[in-house]
Short mmCIF file of C-alpha atoms and ligand atoms in Angstrom, two decimals:
data_model
loop_
_atom_site.label_atom_id
_atom_site.label_comp_id
_atom_site.label_asym_id
_atom_site.label_seq_id
_atom_site.Cartn_x
_atom_site.Cartn_y
_atom_site.Cartn_z
CA UNK B 1 26.03 28.03 53.48
CA UNK B 2 23.08 26.98 51.34
CA UNK B 3 23.77 25.74 47.79
CA UNK B 4 22.50 28.53 45.50
CA UNK B 5 20.71 26.00 43.27
CA UNK B 6 18.69 24.49 46.08
CA UNK B 7 15.07 25.56 46.32
CA UNK B 8 13.63 25.32 49.82
CA UNK B 9 10.24 23.70 50.10
CA UNK B 10 8.00 25.48 52.60
CA UNK B 11 4.95 23.36 53.20
CA UNK B 12 1.79 25.16 54.29
CA UNK B 13 -0.64 22.21 54.19
CA UNK B 14 -1.28 22.59 57.91
CA UNK B 15 -1.83 26.35 57.77
CA UNK B 16 -3.08 27.70 54.41
CA UNK B 17 -4.22 24.17 53.48
CA UNK B 18 -6.12 23.78 56.71
CA UNK B 19 -7.97 27.03 55.97
CA UNK B 20 -9.81 25.30 53.11
CA UNK B 21 -13.55 25.23 53.80
CA UNK B 22 -14.62 22.20 55.81
CA UNK B 23 -11.16 21.05 56.87
CA UNK B 24 -10.63 20.81 60.60
CA UNK B 25 -7.78 18.57 61.69
CA UNK B 26 -7.21 17.76 65.32
CA UNK B 27 -3.77 17.74 66.97
CA UNK B 28 -3.19 14.01 66.49
CA UNK B 29 -4.01 14.25 62.79
CA UNK B 30 -1.81 17.33 62.34
CA UNK B 31 1.05 15.57 64.07
CA UNK B 32 0.68 12.57 61.79
CA UNK B 33 0.80 14.81 58.71
CA UNK B 34 3.77 16.76 60.07
CA UNK B 35 5.71 13.52 60.74
CA UNK B 36 5.02 12.43 57.18
CA UNK B 37 6.11 15.85 55.82
CA UNK B 38 9.37 15.37 57.72
CA UNK B 39 9.82 11.97 56.02
CA UNK B 40 9.12 13.68 52.70
CA UNK B 41 12.01 15.99 53.51
CA UNK B 42 10.36 19.41 53.29
CA UNK B 43 12.55 22.24 54.58
CA UNK B 44 9.87 24.16 56.47
CA UNK B 45 6.53 23.09 57.93
CA UNK B 46 4.16 25.98 58.55
CA UNK B 47 2.30 24.24 61.34
CA UNK B 48 -0.49 26.73 61.96
CA UNK B 49 -1.69 30.19 62.96
CA UNK B 50 -1.64 29.95 66.77
CA UNK B 51 -3.56 33.13 67.64
CA UNK B 52 -6.65 31.85 65.80
CA UNK B 53 -7.57 29.17 68.32
CA UNK B 54 -6.36 27.32 71.36
CA UNK B 55 -6.47 24.08 69.33
CA UNK B 56 -4.22 25.52 66.64
CA UNK B 57 -1.70 26.78 69.21
CA UNK B 58 -1.68 23.38 70.91
CA UNK B 59 -1.09 21.56 67.60
CA UNK B 60 1.78 23.88 66.61
CA UNK B 61 3.35 23.33 70.02
CA UNK B 62 3.04 19.54 69.75
CA UNK B 63 4.57 19.57 66.26
CA UNK B 64 7.40 21.85 67.42
CA UNK B 65 8.22 19.52 70.29
CA UNK B 66 7.88 16.23 68.45
CA UNK B 67 8.79 16.66 64.78
CA UNK B 68 12.50 16.62 64.01
CA UNK B 69 14.24 17.85 60.87
CA UNK B 70 12.32 20.67 59.23
CA UNK B 71 12.06 24.25 60.47
CA UNK B 72 8.70 24.68 62.22
CA UNK B 73 7.02 27.99 61.41
CA UNK B 74 3.97 29.66 62.93
CA UNK B 75 2.00 32.46 61.30
CA UNK B 76 1.30 35.78 63.05
CA UNK B 77 -0.27 39.07 62.04
CA UNK B 78 1.78 42.09 63.02
CA UNK B 79 -0.01 42.39 66.40
CA UNK B 80 2.18 41.83 69.46
CA UNK B 81 -0.20 39.19 70.83
CA UNK B 82 0.01 37.22 67.57
CA UNK B 83 3.80 37.28 67.62
CA UNK B 84 4.05 36.24 71.23
CA UNK B 85 1.50 33.44 70.79
CA UNK B 86 3.35 32.22 67.69
CA UNK B 87 6.63 32.24 69.58
CA UNK B 88 5.16 30.33 72.54
CA UNK B 89 3.94 27.69 70.08
CA UNK B 90 7.22 27.21 68.15
CA UNK B 91 9.84 27.86 70.78
CA UNK B 92 10.05 24.12 71.62
CA UNK B 93 11.31 23.34 68.11
CA UNK B 94 15.01 22.86 67.40
CA UNK B 95 14.51 25.18 64.43
CA UNK B 96 11.69 27.66 65.13
CA UNK B 97 10.50 30.38 62.73
CA UNK B 98 8.00 33.21 63.15
CA UNK B 99 6.22 34.22 59.95
CA UNK B 100 4.58 37.61 60.18
CA UNK B 101 2.55 39.37 57.48
CA UNK B 102 0.63 42.53 56.66
CA UNK B 103 -0.98 43.64 53.40
CA UNK B 104 0.71 46.23 51.22
CA UNK B 105 -2.02 46.60 48.55
CA UNK B 106 -4.13 49.75 48.78
CA UNK B 107 -7.28 47.70 48.36
CA UNK B 108 -6.48 45.71 51.53
CA UNK B 109 -5.06 48.71 53.40
CA UNK B 110 -8.18 50.81 52.79
CA UNK B 111 -10.94 48.23 53.06
CA UNK B 112 -9.68 45.42 55.24
CA UNK B 113 -7.11 47.01 57.54
CA UNK B 114 -8.63 50.52 57.42
CA UNK B 115 -5.18 52.00 57.90
CA UNK B 116 -2.77 54.21 56.00
CA UNK B 117 0.40 53.13 54.21
CA UNK B 118 2.41 54.77 57.02
CA UNK B 119 0.61 52.58 59.58
CA UNK B 120 1.44 49.47 57.56
CA UNK B 121 5.09 50.42 57.25
CA UNK B 122 5.31 51.10 60.99
CA UNK B 123 3.53 47.89 61.95
CA UNK B 124 5.67 45.74 59.65
CA UNK B 125 8.84 47.25 61.09
CA UNK B 126 7.71 46.85 64.69
CA UNK B 127 6.48 43.29 64.17
CA UNK B 128 9.71 42.07 62.58
CA UNK B 129 11.77 43.78 65.30
CA UNK B 130 9.57 42.18 67.98
CA UNK B 131 9.81 38.73 66.34
CA UNK B 132 13.58 39.02 65.92
CA UNK B 133 13.88 39.81 69.61
CA UNK B 134 12.40 36.37 70.23
CA UNK B 135 13.58 34.21 67.34
CA UNK B 136 16.57 34.24 64.97
CA UNK B 137 14.55 33.04 62.00
CA UNK B 138 11.85 35.52 60.92
CA UNK B 139 9.89 35.54 57.68
CA UNK B 140 7.97 38.59 56.51
CA UNK B 141 5.20 38.61 53.88
CA UNK B 142 3.71 41.72 52.24
CA UNK B 143 0.29 40.23 51.65
CA UNK B 144 -1.47 40.82 48.30
CA UNK B 145 1.90 42.05 47.01
CA UNK B 146 1.12 41.36 43.36
CA UNK B 147 -1.77 43.84 43.42
CA UNK B 148 0.15 46.37 45.51
CA UNK B 149 2.22 49.36 44.55
CA UNK B 150 5.66 47.89 43.89
CA UNK B 151 7.60 50.89 45.25
CA UNK B 152 5.65 50.82 48.51
CA UNK B 153 6.01 47.02 48.83
CA UNK B 154 9.77 47.42 48.34
CA UNK B 155 9.88 50.08 51.05
CA UNK B 156 8.07 47.77 53.50
CA UNK B 157 10.31 44.81 52.60
CA UNK B 158 13.41 46.98 53.05
CA UNK B 159 12.19 47.96 56.52
CA UNK B 160 11.57 44.28 57.37
CA UNK B 161 15.10 43.39 56.25
CA UNK B 162 16.57 46.28 58.26
CA UNK B 163 14.81 44.90 61.34
CA UNK B 164 16.29 41.45 60.74
CA UNK B 165 13.87 39.45 58.58
CA UNK B 166 15.74 36.45 57.17
CA UNK B 167 13.16 35.51 54.50
CA UNK B 168 10.99 37.82 52.42
CA UNK B 169 7.99 35.99 51.00
CA UNK B 170 6.05 37.55 48.12
CA UNK B 171 2.46 36.31 48.11
CA UNK B 172 0.20 36.30 45.09
CA UNK B 173 -2.61 36.17 47.61
CA UNK B 174 -5.53 36.10 45.18
CA UNK B 175 -3.84 34.18 42.35
CA UNK B 176 -3.88 37.25 40.11
CA UNK B 177 -0.48 37.47 38.52
CA UNK B 178 0.94 35.73 35.43
CA UNK B 179 4.38 34.12 35.06
CA UNK B 180 5.98 36.89 32.97
CA UNK B 181 4.46 39.63 35.07
CA UNK B 182 5.57 37.95 38.32
CA UNK B 183 9.15 37.46 37.10
CA UNK B 184 9.31 41.13 36.09
CA UNK B 185 7.80 42.15 39.45
CA UNK B 186 10.44 40.22 41.39
CA UNK B 187 13.28 41.52 39.21
CA UNK B 188 12.17 45.07 39.99
CA UNK B 189 11.69 44.24 43.68
CA UNK B 190 15.34 43.13 43.78
CA UNK B 191 16.37 46.49 42.27
CA UNK B 192 14.27 48.54 44.68
CA UNK B 193 14.85 46.66 47.93
CA UNK B 194 18.23 47.15 49.59
CA UNK B 195 19.40 43.92 51.20
CA UNK B 196 16.96 41.62 49.37
CA UNK B 197 19.92 39.80 47.82
CA UNK B 198 21.20 38.96 51.32
CA UNK B 199 18.04 37.18 52.52
CA UNK B 200 16.02 34.30 51.10
CA UNK B 201 13.38 35.39 48.63
CA UNK B 202 10.26 33.21 48.75
CA UNK B 203 7.09 32.99 46.67
CA UNK B 204 3.57 32.00 47.77
CA UNK B 205 1.20 31.57 44.83
CA UNK B 206 -2.51 30.85 44.86
CA UNK B 207 -4.24 28.98 42.10
CA UNK B 208 -7.30 31.08 41.26
CA UNK B 209 -6.38 31.15 37.56
CA UNK B 210 -4.64 27.77 37.61
CA UNK B 211 -1.20 29.44 37.50
CA UNK B 212 0.15 28.74 40.99
CA UNK B 213 2.86 26.31 39.91
CA UNK B 214 3.73 28.28 36.75
CA UNK B 215 4.04 31.46 38.81
CA UNK B 216 6.17 29.68 41.41
CA UNK B 217 8.46 28.51 38.61
CA UNK B 218 8.68 32.08 37.34
CA UNK B 219 9.53 33.09 40.90
CA UNK B 220 12.53 30.80 41.17
CA UNK B 221 13.69 31.77 37.68
CA UNK B 222 13.72 35.35 38.99
CA UNK B 223 15.86 34.43 42.00
CA UNK B 224 13.49 33.11 44.68
CA UNK B 225 14.89 30.13 46.56
CA UNK B 226 11.87 29.15 48.62
CA UNK B 227 8.49 28.01 47.31
CA UNK B 228 5.46 27.91 49.58
CA UNK B 229 3.13 25.11 48.61
CA UNK B 230 0.71 22.51 49.94
CA UNK B 231 0.13 18.82 49.42
CA UNK B 232 -2.57 18.18 46.78
CA UNK B 233 -2.62 21.95 46.23
CA UNK B 234 -5.09 22.55 49.07
CA UNK B 235 -5.54 26.03 50.53
CA UNK B 236 -7.76 29.09 50.53
CA UNK B 237 -10.27 29.10 47.61
CA UNK B 238 -8.63 27.36 44.60
CA UNK B 239 -5.67 26.46 46.79
CA UNK B 240 -1.91 26.90 46.79
CA UNK B 241 0.79 25.67 44.43
CA UNK B 242 0.75 21.86 44.71
CA UNK B 243 3.90 20.63 46.44
CA UNK B 244 4.02 17.40 44.44
CA UNK B 245 3.88 19.31 41.16
CA UNK B 246 6.65 21.69 42.19
CA UNK B 247 8.93 18.87 43.37
CA UNK B 248 8.34 16.66 40.33
CA UNK B 249 8.68 19.60 37.95
CA UNK B 250 12.14 20.38 39.34
CA UNK B 251 13.08 16.71 39.32
CA UNK B 252 11.72 15.83 35.87
CA UNK B 253 12.71 19.05 34.08
CA UNK B 254 15.91 20.02 35.89
CA UNK B 255 17.26 20.84 32.41
CA UNK B 256 14.56 23.46 31.85
CA UNK B 257 14.80 24.79 35.41
CA UNK B 258 18.43 25.87 35.31
CA UNK B 259 19.59 22.96 37.45
CA UNK B 260 17.54 24.10 40.45
CA UNK B 261 16.56 21.26 42.76
CA UNK B 262 14.81 20.43 46.02
CA UNK B 263 15.98 18.08 48.77
CA UNK B 264 12.61 16.32 48.96
CA UNK B 265 12.44 12.56 48.92
CA UNK B 266 9.96 12.26 46.05
CA UNK B 267 9.25 8.59 46.85
CA UNK B 268 7.17 9.77 49.82
CA UNK B 269 4.87 11.90 47.63
CA UNK B 270 2.11 9.36 46.90
CA UNK B 271 1.84 8.33 50.52
CA UNK B 272 1.76 11.93 51.77
CA UNK B 273 -0.91 12.80 49.23
CA UNK B 274 -3.10 9.87 50.34
CA UNK B 275 -2.65 10.70 54.03
CA UNK B 276 -3.58 14.37 53.53
CA UNK B 277 -6.56 13.48 51.36
CA UNK B 278 -7.79 10.96 53.90
CA UNK B 279 -7.39 13.13 56.98
CA UNK B 280 -8.74 16.31 55.39
CA UNK B 281 -11.55 14.60 53.48
CA UNK B 282 -10.44 16.45 50.35
CA UNK B 283 -10.50 13.95 47.50
CA UNK B 284 -7.81 14.22 44.82
CA UNK B 285 -9.32 14.72 41.37
CA UNK B 286 -8.65 11.63 39.19
CA UNK B 287 -6.71 13.58 36.56
CA UNK B 288 -4.72 15.66 39.05
CA UNK B 289 -1.08 16.06 37.93
CA UNK B 290 1.33 13.66 39.64
CA UNK B 291 -1.00 12.22 42.33
CA UNK B 292 -4.36 11.74 40.58
CA UNK B 293 -5.25 8.07 40.21
CA UNK B 294 -5.13 8.46 36.41
CA UNK B 295 -1.79 10.28 36.37
CA UNK B 296 -0.06 7.05 35.37
CA UNK B 297 -3.03 5.30 33.70
CA UNK B 298 -3.18 4.79 29.94
CA UNK B 299 -6.59 4.42 28.40
CA UNK B 300 -6.18 4.39 24.64
CA UNK B 301 -4.95 1.25 22.93
CA UNK B 302 -2.18 3.14 21.18
CA UNK B 303 -0.86 4.52 24.47
CA UNK B 304 -1.13 1.17 26.26
CA UNK B 305 0.69 -0.52 23.42
CA UNK B 306 3.44 2.11 23.48
CA UNK B 307 3.95 1.90 27.25
CA UNK B 308 4.09 -1.89 27.18
CA UNK B 309 6.85 -1.70 24.57
CA UNK B 310 8.73 1.14 26.25
CA UNK B 311 7.45 3.03 29.30
CA UNK B 312 8.91 6.37 28.22
CA UNK B 313 6.82 6.51 25.04
CA UNK B 314 3.98 8.07 27.03
CA UNK B 315 5.36 8.56 30.55
CA UNK B 316 7.64 11.39 31.59
CA UNK B 317 7.92 10.21 35.21
CA UNK B 318 8.37 6.76 36.69
CA UNK B 319 5.50 5.95 39.07
CA UNK B 320 8.06 4.52 41.48
CA UNK B 321 9.74 7.92 41.78
CA UNK B 322 6.69 9.20 43.69
CA UNK B 323 6.42 5.94 45.64
CA UNK B 324 3.36 4.64 43.84
CA UNK B 325 2.82 1.15 45.02
CA UNK B 326 2.62 -0.89 41.84
CA UNK B 327 2.83 -4.20 43.64
CA UNK B 328 0.13 -3.58 46.17
CA UNK B 329 -0.60 -7.09 47.42
CA UNK B 330 0.63 -7.11 51.01
CA UNK B 331 -1.22 -9.63 53.16
CA UNK B 332 -3.66 -12.50 52.84
CA UNK B 333 -6.32 -14.01 55.04
CA UNK B 334 -3.90 -16.21 57.00
CA UNK B 335 -1.31 -13.56 57.79
CA UNK B 336 -0.60 -13.22 61.49
CA UNK B 337 -0.02 -10.33 63.88
CA UNK B 338 3.71 -10.33 63.21
CA UNK B 339 3.25 -10.09 59.43
CA UNK B 340 0.81 -7.22 59.97
CA UNK B 341 3.26 -5.33 62.22
CA UNK B 342 5.96 -5.86 59.56
CA UNK B 343 3.75 -4.65 56.74
CA UNK B 344 2.71 -1.59 58.73
CA UNK B 345 6.33 -0.85 59.53
CA UNK B 346 7.21 -1.03 55.81
CA UNK B 347 4.47 1.54 55.26
CA UNK B 348 6.07 3.77 57.89
CA UNK B 349 3.71 3.03 60.82
CA UNK B 350 5.23 1.60 63.98
CA UNK B 351 2.26 0.02 65.72
CA UNK B 352 2.49 -2.08 68.88
CA UNK B 353 0.60 -3.06 72.05
CA UNK B 354 -3.12 -2.37 72.14
CA UNK B 355 -2.96 -0.33 68.93
CA UNK B 356 -1.55 -3.40 67.15
CA UNK B 357 -4.29 -5.58 68.65
CA UNK B 358 -6.93 -3.17 67.39
CA UNK B 359 -5.28 -2.96 63.94
CA UNK B 360 -5.09 -6.77 63.83
CA UNK B 361 -8.78 -7.10 64.72
CA UNK B 362 -9.74 -4.74 61.92
CA UNK B 363 -7.34 -6.41 59.51
CA UNK B 364 -8.92 -9.83 60.24
CA UNK B 365 -12.43 -8.46 59.73
CA UNK B 366 -11.30 -7.03 56.41
CA UNK B 367 -9.39 -10.15 55.35
CA UNK B 368 -12.55 -12.22 55.96
CA UNK B 369 -14.36 -10.12 53.39
CA UNK B 370 -11.56 -9.30 50.95
CA UNK B 371 -9.35 -11.79 49.12
CA UNK B 372 -6.27 -9.63 49.36
CA UNK B 373 -5.50 -6.78 51.70
CA UNK B 374 -3.38 -4.15 49.99
CA UNK B 375 -1.03 -1.46 51.23
CA UNK B 376 -3.75 1.08 50.48
CA UNK B 377 -6.24 -0.85 52.66
CA UNK B 378 -3.80 -1.04 55.55
CA UNK B 379 -3.04 2.65 55.30
CA UNK B 380 -6.76 3.41 55.29
CA UNK B 381 -7.29 1.33 58.45
CA UNK B 382 -4.35 2.88 60.27
CA UNK B 383 -5.39 6.43 59.41
CA UNK B 384 -8.92 5.57 60.50
CA UNK B 385 -7.54 4.58 63.91
CA UNK B 386 -5.60 7.88 64.10
CA UNK B 387 -8.90 9.72 63.64
CA UNK B 388 -10.53 7.98 66.56
CA UNK B 389 -11.13 10.69 69.11
CA UNK B 390 -11.85 9.66 72.71
CA UNK B 391 -12.93 13.15 73.70
CA UNK B 392 -15.65 13.57 71.07
CA UNK B 393 -18.85 11.78 70.05
CA UNK B 394 -18.59 8.13 68.97
CA UNK B 395 -20.98 5.47 67.71
CA UNK B 396 -21.64 2.65 70.17
CA UNK B 397 -24.15 0.77 67.99
CA UNK B 398 -26.69 1.37 65.27
CA UNK B 399 -29.36 -0.55 63.43
CA UNK B 400 -31.35 0.38 60.37
CA UNK B 401 -34.41 -1.18 58.79
CA UNK B 402 -35.73 -0.74 55.29
CA UNK B 403 -39.02 -1.84 53.81
CA UNK B 404 -40.77 -1.17 50.52
CA UNK B 405 -43.82 0.29 52.33
CA UNK B 406 -42.27 2.96 54.53
CA UNK B 407 -39.23 5.17 54.87
CA UNK B 408 -36.04 3.59 56.27
CA UNK B 409 -35.69 3.88 60.04
CA UNK B 410 -32.59 3.90 62.21
CA UNK B 411 -31.84 3.63 65.91
CA UNK B 412 -28.43 4.62 67.26
CA UNK B 413 -26.63 4.66 70.53
CA UNK B 414 -23.80 7.19 70.80
CA UNK B 415 -21.26 8.13 73.43
CA UNK B 416 -21.31 11.86 74.24
CA UNK B 417 -18.15 13.89 74.99
CA UNK B 418 -18.92 13.72 78.74
CA UNK B 419 -18.82 9.89 78.59
CA UNK B 420 -22.57 9.28 78.94
CA UNK B 421 -24.51 7.30 76.36
CA UNK B 422 -27.58 8.62 74.51
CA UNK B 423 -30.01 6.96 72.15
CA UNK B 424 -31.92 8.37 69.21
CA UNK B 425 -34.06 7.16 66.37
CA UNK B 426 -35.43 8.61 63.19
CA UNK B 427 -36.90 7.84 59.81
CA UNK B 428 -35.11 9.24 56.78
CA UNK B 429 -35.15 9.53 53.01
CA UNK B 430 -32.58 6.77 52.81
CA UNK B 431 -30.73 4.54 55.29
CA UNK B 432 -27.80 6.93 55.65
CA UNK B 433 -30.15 9.90 56.10
CA UNK B 434 -32.08 8.00 58.83
CA UNK B 435 -28.82 7.18 60.65
CA UNK B 436 -27.62 10.80 60.43
CA UNK B 437 -30.90 12.13 61.83
CA UNK B 438 -30.96 9.51 64.58
CA UNK B 439 -27.43 10.62 65.64
CA UNK B 440 -28.48 14.28 65.60
CA UNK B 441 -31.51 13.40 67.77
CA UNK B 442 -29.35 11.44 70.21
CA UNK B 443 -26.88 14.34 70.46
CA UNK B 444 -29.70 16.91 70.75
CA UNK B 445 -28.07 19.04 68.06
CA UNK B 446 -29.32 20.03 64.63
CA UNK B 447 -26.35 20.55 62.34
CA UNK B 448 -26.77 21.17 58.62
CA UNK B 449 -25.30 18.53 56.32
CA UNK B 450 -23.10 20.40 53.85
CA UNK B 451 -21.40 17.49 52.14
CA UNK B 452 -21.50 13.70 52.10
CA UNK B 453 -19.26 11.62 49.86
CA UNK B 454 -18.47 7.94 49.49
CA UNK B 455 -15.31 6.73 47.75
CA UNK B 456 -13.70 3.33 47.43
CA UNK B 457 -10.18 2.90 48.85
CA UNK B 458 -9.23 0.44 46.09
CA UNK B 459 -10.93 -0.89 42.98
CA UNK B 460 -13.19 -3.96 43.14
CA UNK B 461 -16.55 -4.94 44.61
CA UNK B 462 -15.06 -5.85 47.98
CA UNK B 463 -13.28 -2.49 48.41
CA UNK B 464 -13.28 -0.62 51.69
CA UNK B 465 -15.68 2.33 51.59
CA UNK B 466 -14.33 5.71 52.59
CA UNK B 467 -16.86 8.35 53.62
CA UNK B 468 -16.53 12.04 54.19
CA UNK B 469 -19.03 14.33 55.94
CA UNK B 470 -19.00 18.11 56.37
CA UNK B 471 -21.46 19.65 58.81
CA UNK B 472 -22.34 23.22 59.58
CA UNK B 473 -23.23 24.16 63.15
CA UNK B 474 -24.27 27.79 63.56
CA UNK B 475 -21.66 28.95 61.04
CA UNK B 476 -18.91 26.60 62.23
CA UNK B 477 -17.97 23.79 59.93
CA UNK B 478 -16.66 20.41 60.97
CA UNK B 479 -15.43 17.60 58.76
CA UNK B 480 -15.13 13.91 59.52
CA UNK B 481 -13.98 10.88 57.57
CA UNK B 482 -14.11 7.14 58.19
CA UNK B 483 -13.52 3.81 56.46
CA UNK B 484 -15.30 0.49 56.76
CA UNK B 485 -16.40 -2.36 54.53
CA UNK B 486 -19.94 -1.33 55.53
CA UNK B 487 -20.70 2.05 53.96
CA UNK B 488 -23.52 2.88 56.43
CA UNK B 489 -21.18 2.23 59.35
CA UNK B 490 -18.49 4.38 57.72
CA UNK B 491 -21.07 7.13 57.17
CA UNK B 492 -22.19 7.02 60.82
CA UNK B 493 -18.59 7.22 62.06
CA UNK B 494 -17.74 10.08 59.71
CA UNK B 495 -20.86 11.93 60.87
CA UNK B 496 -20.01 11.76 64.59
CA UNK B 497 -16.43 12.84 63.87
CA UNK B 498 -17.71 15.83 61.89
CA UNK B 499 -20.09 16.60 64.75
CA UNK B 500 -17.25 16.48 67.30
CA UNK B 501 -15.16 18.87 65.20
CA UNK B 502 -18.03 21.30 64.58
CA UNK B 503 -19.01 21.37 68.27
CA UNK B 504 -15.38 21.83 69.32
CA UNK B 505 -14.94 24.73 66.91
CA UNK B 506 -18.16 26.41 67.93
CA UNK B 507 -17.16 26.18 71.61
CA UNK B 508 -13.61 27.51 71.12
CA UNK B 509 -13.19 31.12 72.29
CA UNK B 510 -11.37 32.19 69.11
CA UNK B 511 -11.58 30.14 65.98
CA UNK B 512 -10.64 30.38 62.34
CA UNK B 513 -14.26 30.35 61.14
CA UNK B 514 -15.33 33.34 63.16
CA UNK B 515 -12.03 35.04 63.82
CA UNK B 516 -8.90 35.98 61.99
CA UNK B 517 -7.87 34.47 58.71
CA UNK B 518 -5.28 35.85 56.33
O1 KIV K 1 -1.95 34.12 50.63
C1 KIV K 1 -1.34 34.82 51.44
O2 KIV K 1 -1.05 36.00 51.24
C2 KIV K 1 -0.95 34.19 52.70
C3 KIV K 1 0.02 34.95 53.55
C4 KIV K 1 -0.30 34.83 54.98
C5 KIV K 1 1.42 34.50 53.23
O3 KIV K 1 -1.33 33.06 52.96
ZN1 ZN K 2 -2.01 32.01 51.10
#
C-alpha cells in the first residue's frame, strides 16, 4: 500500500521530451538516459510512443528488457494497433504500463479528431478495456482536459475507471491553466468522477505560460499523487514541468507542501541533467532553476561575502544535494588506465575492454592538452563514445585550409552507412561551413542547417568544445552532438551524426515528424 504522502515521479523525458523539435535519440542513447533515470529513482519512465516509428518501438522494448526498478510505460492513442504495439514494446518489463489518451476538449474533438463526444467516450472505454486485457497497469489521459468541459471529462474518466484504469492523468496540454483554477478543476473532478478516489490521480502540465511546476504543485495540493515531468523541463513547445524543480521543491519546502515527498535520489539530479542536455543537444539556460550553471553562483560582493560567512544566507539548497561536483579535479596527466576506470566507475560508468582502451586514448589526448581532467570532461568523453553510431555516417578524416585571399576550403573523407568511403570538398564562408558543405557533397545529400552551437564543457581556455547541429532533410529533422578539444573536429562529428539521424528518420515508414504526435 502506497504511503499517501508519497508523490510518484513519472518521467516523460524520453517521450514528451523527445518530441521537442530537433531531438532524435537513438536506442543506445535512450537506454543510457533510462538507466540514469533508474539511478535517480523515478517511479515511472515513459519510454516512448511505439506506434510512431519502428525505432521508437525498438527503444521502448530495449528499455523494458534492460532497465530495472521503475515502471516502464508506453504511450498509445485509443486505436487498437497503438495499444497492441505499446504492449509488445513494454511486455518485457517487470513492471509494464500502457498509457492511453484521447482528447476531451471540444476544440480538439471537432478540429483534430473530427469526431463527436459520444465517439470519444466510446473510444476511451474500448481502449482502456483493451489495454486492461493485456496489462494490469493502465493509465488514461483526457487530453487538453483543462480546456474541456469538466462534466464531459469526468464522464470519460469515470468510464476509464470502470474499465479498469489504475491512473487517471489530467493534462494541461497547452499550458493554459493557472494554479488556483487547476486546483478547483481537480476538486470538482473528484466530486464528479465516481471511483477517482480509488485510483492514482496524476497531473501533466506544460509550461507555455511558465506555470508548469506551479500547476503541478497545485495538482498535488488538490490530491494528485503522480506528477509527470521531464529532465531540464524539455517537451513539446515550452516543455513540461521540470523534474528537478519538482523534486527539489518537495525536498526544500516540505513544510509548505504538506509533508508530501518523492522517493527520488536528488544527488543524481545534476548528472542526469548534464546527460540529457548532452545527448539531446538542448543546452540548459545558465539561470535555469536548480540545474543552470548559475543556480549556485553568487555574483554580487554582498552575496559572496554572505555565503562565505554562512552558506544559508543566500542559498536555500546545498549544491551537494543535487550532486553538484564541487571538487571536480579527478585525474592528471600521469594517471593510468586503472585510475581512469576507477574514476569512471565513481561517475557511474562501468567501462572495460576495448571501450576502456578507447576512453583511455581519448583521456590521454585530452590530458596532453589540459592541465587537469575533471569529472565533467570525463562524462563528456564517455557520452561522446555512447553517441558513436556504427550504422550511420562517420568522419574518417578532414583537412581545412584558410588564407586571407580566398574563402576557406575543406576536404573530407566520410564512411557511408553501407560501409563504403566517399570524399568531398568545398569552399565555405568559414572553416566550419566549408567542412559541412564538403560532408554534404561527399554524402550526396543537401540538408538544411537549422542550428549550430558551440559550448565549452568546463571553464578555461583549454576546455573541451561541445558542438550541436540540427539539420533538416525534406521536413525531417536530425540532431547530432560531439565533443573534442578541436572545435572544427567536434563540428564535423556533430554534423555527420545529425545527418545519420535525419536520413534514418526520413527513411522510416512511420515517424514522429510526419506521423502521429499527441
Ligand atoms: O500534453 C499532453 O496532453 C500529453 C498527453 C499524451 C498526456 O502529452
Ligand atoms: Zn504533454
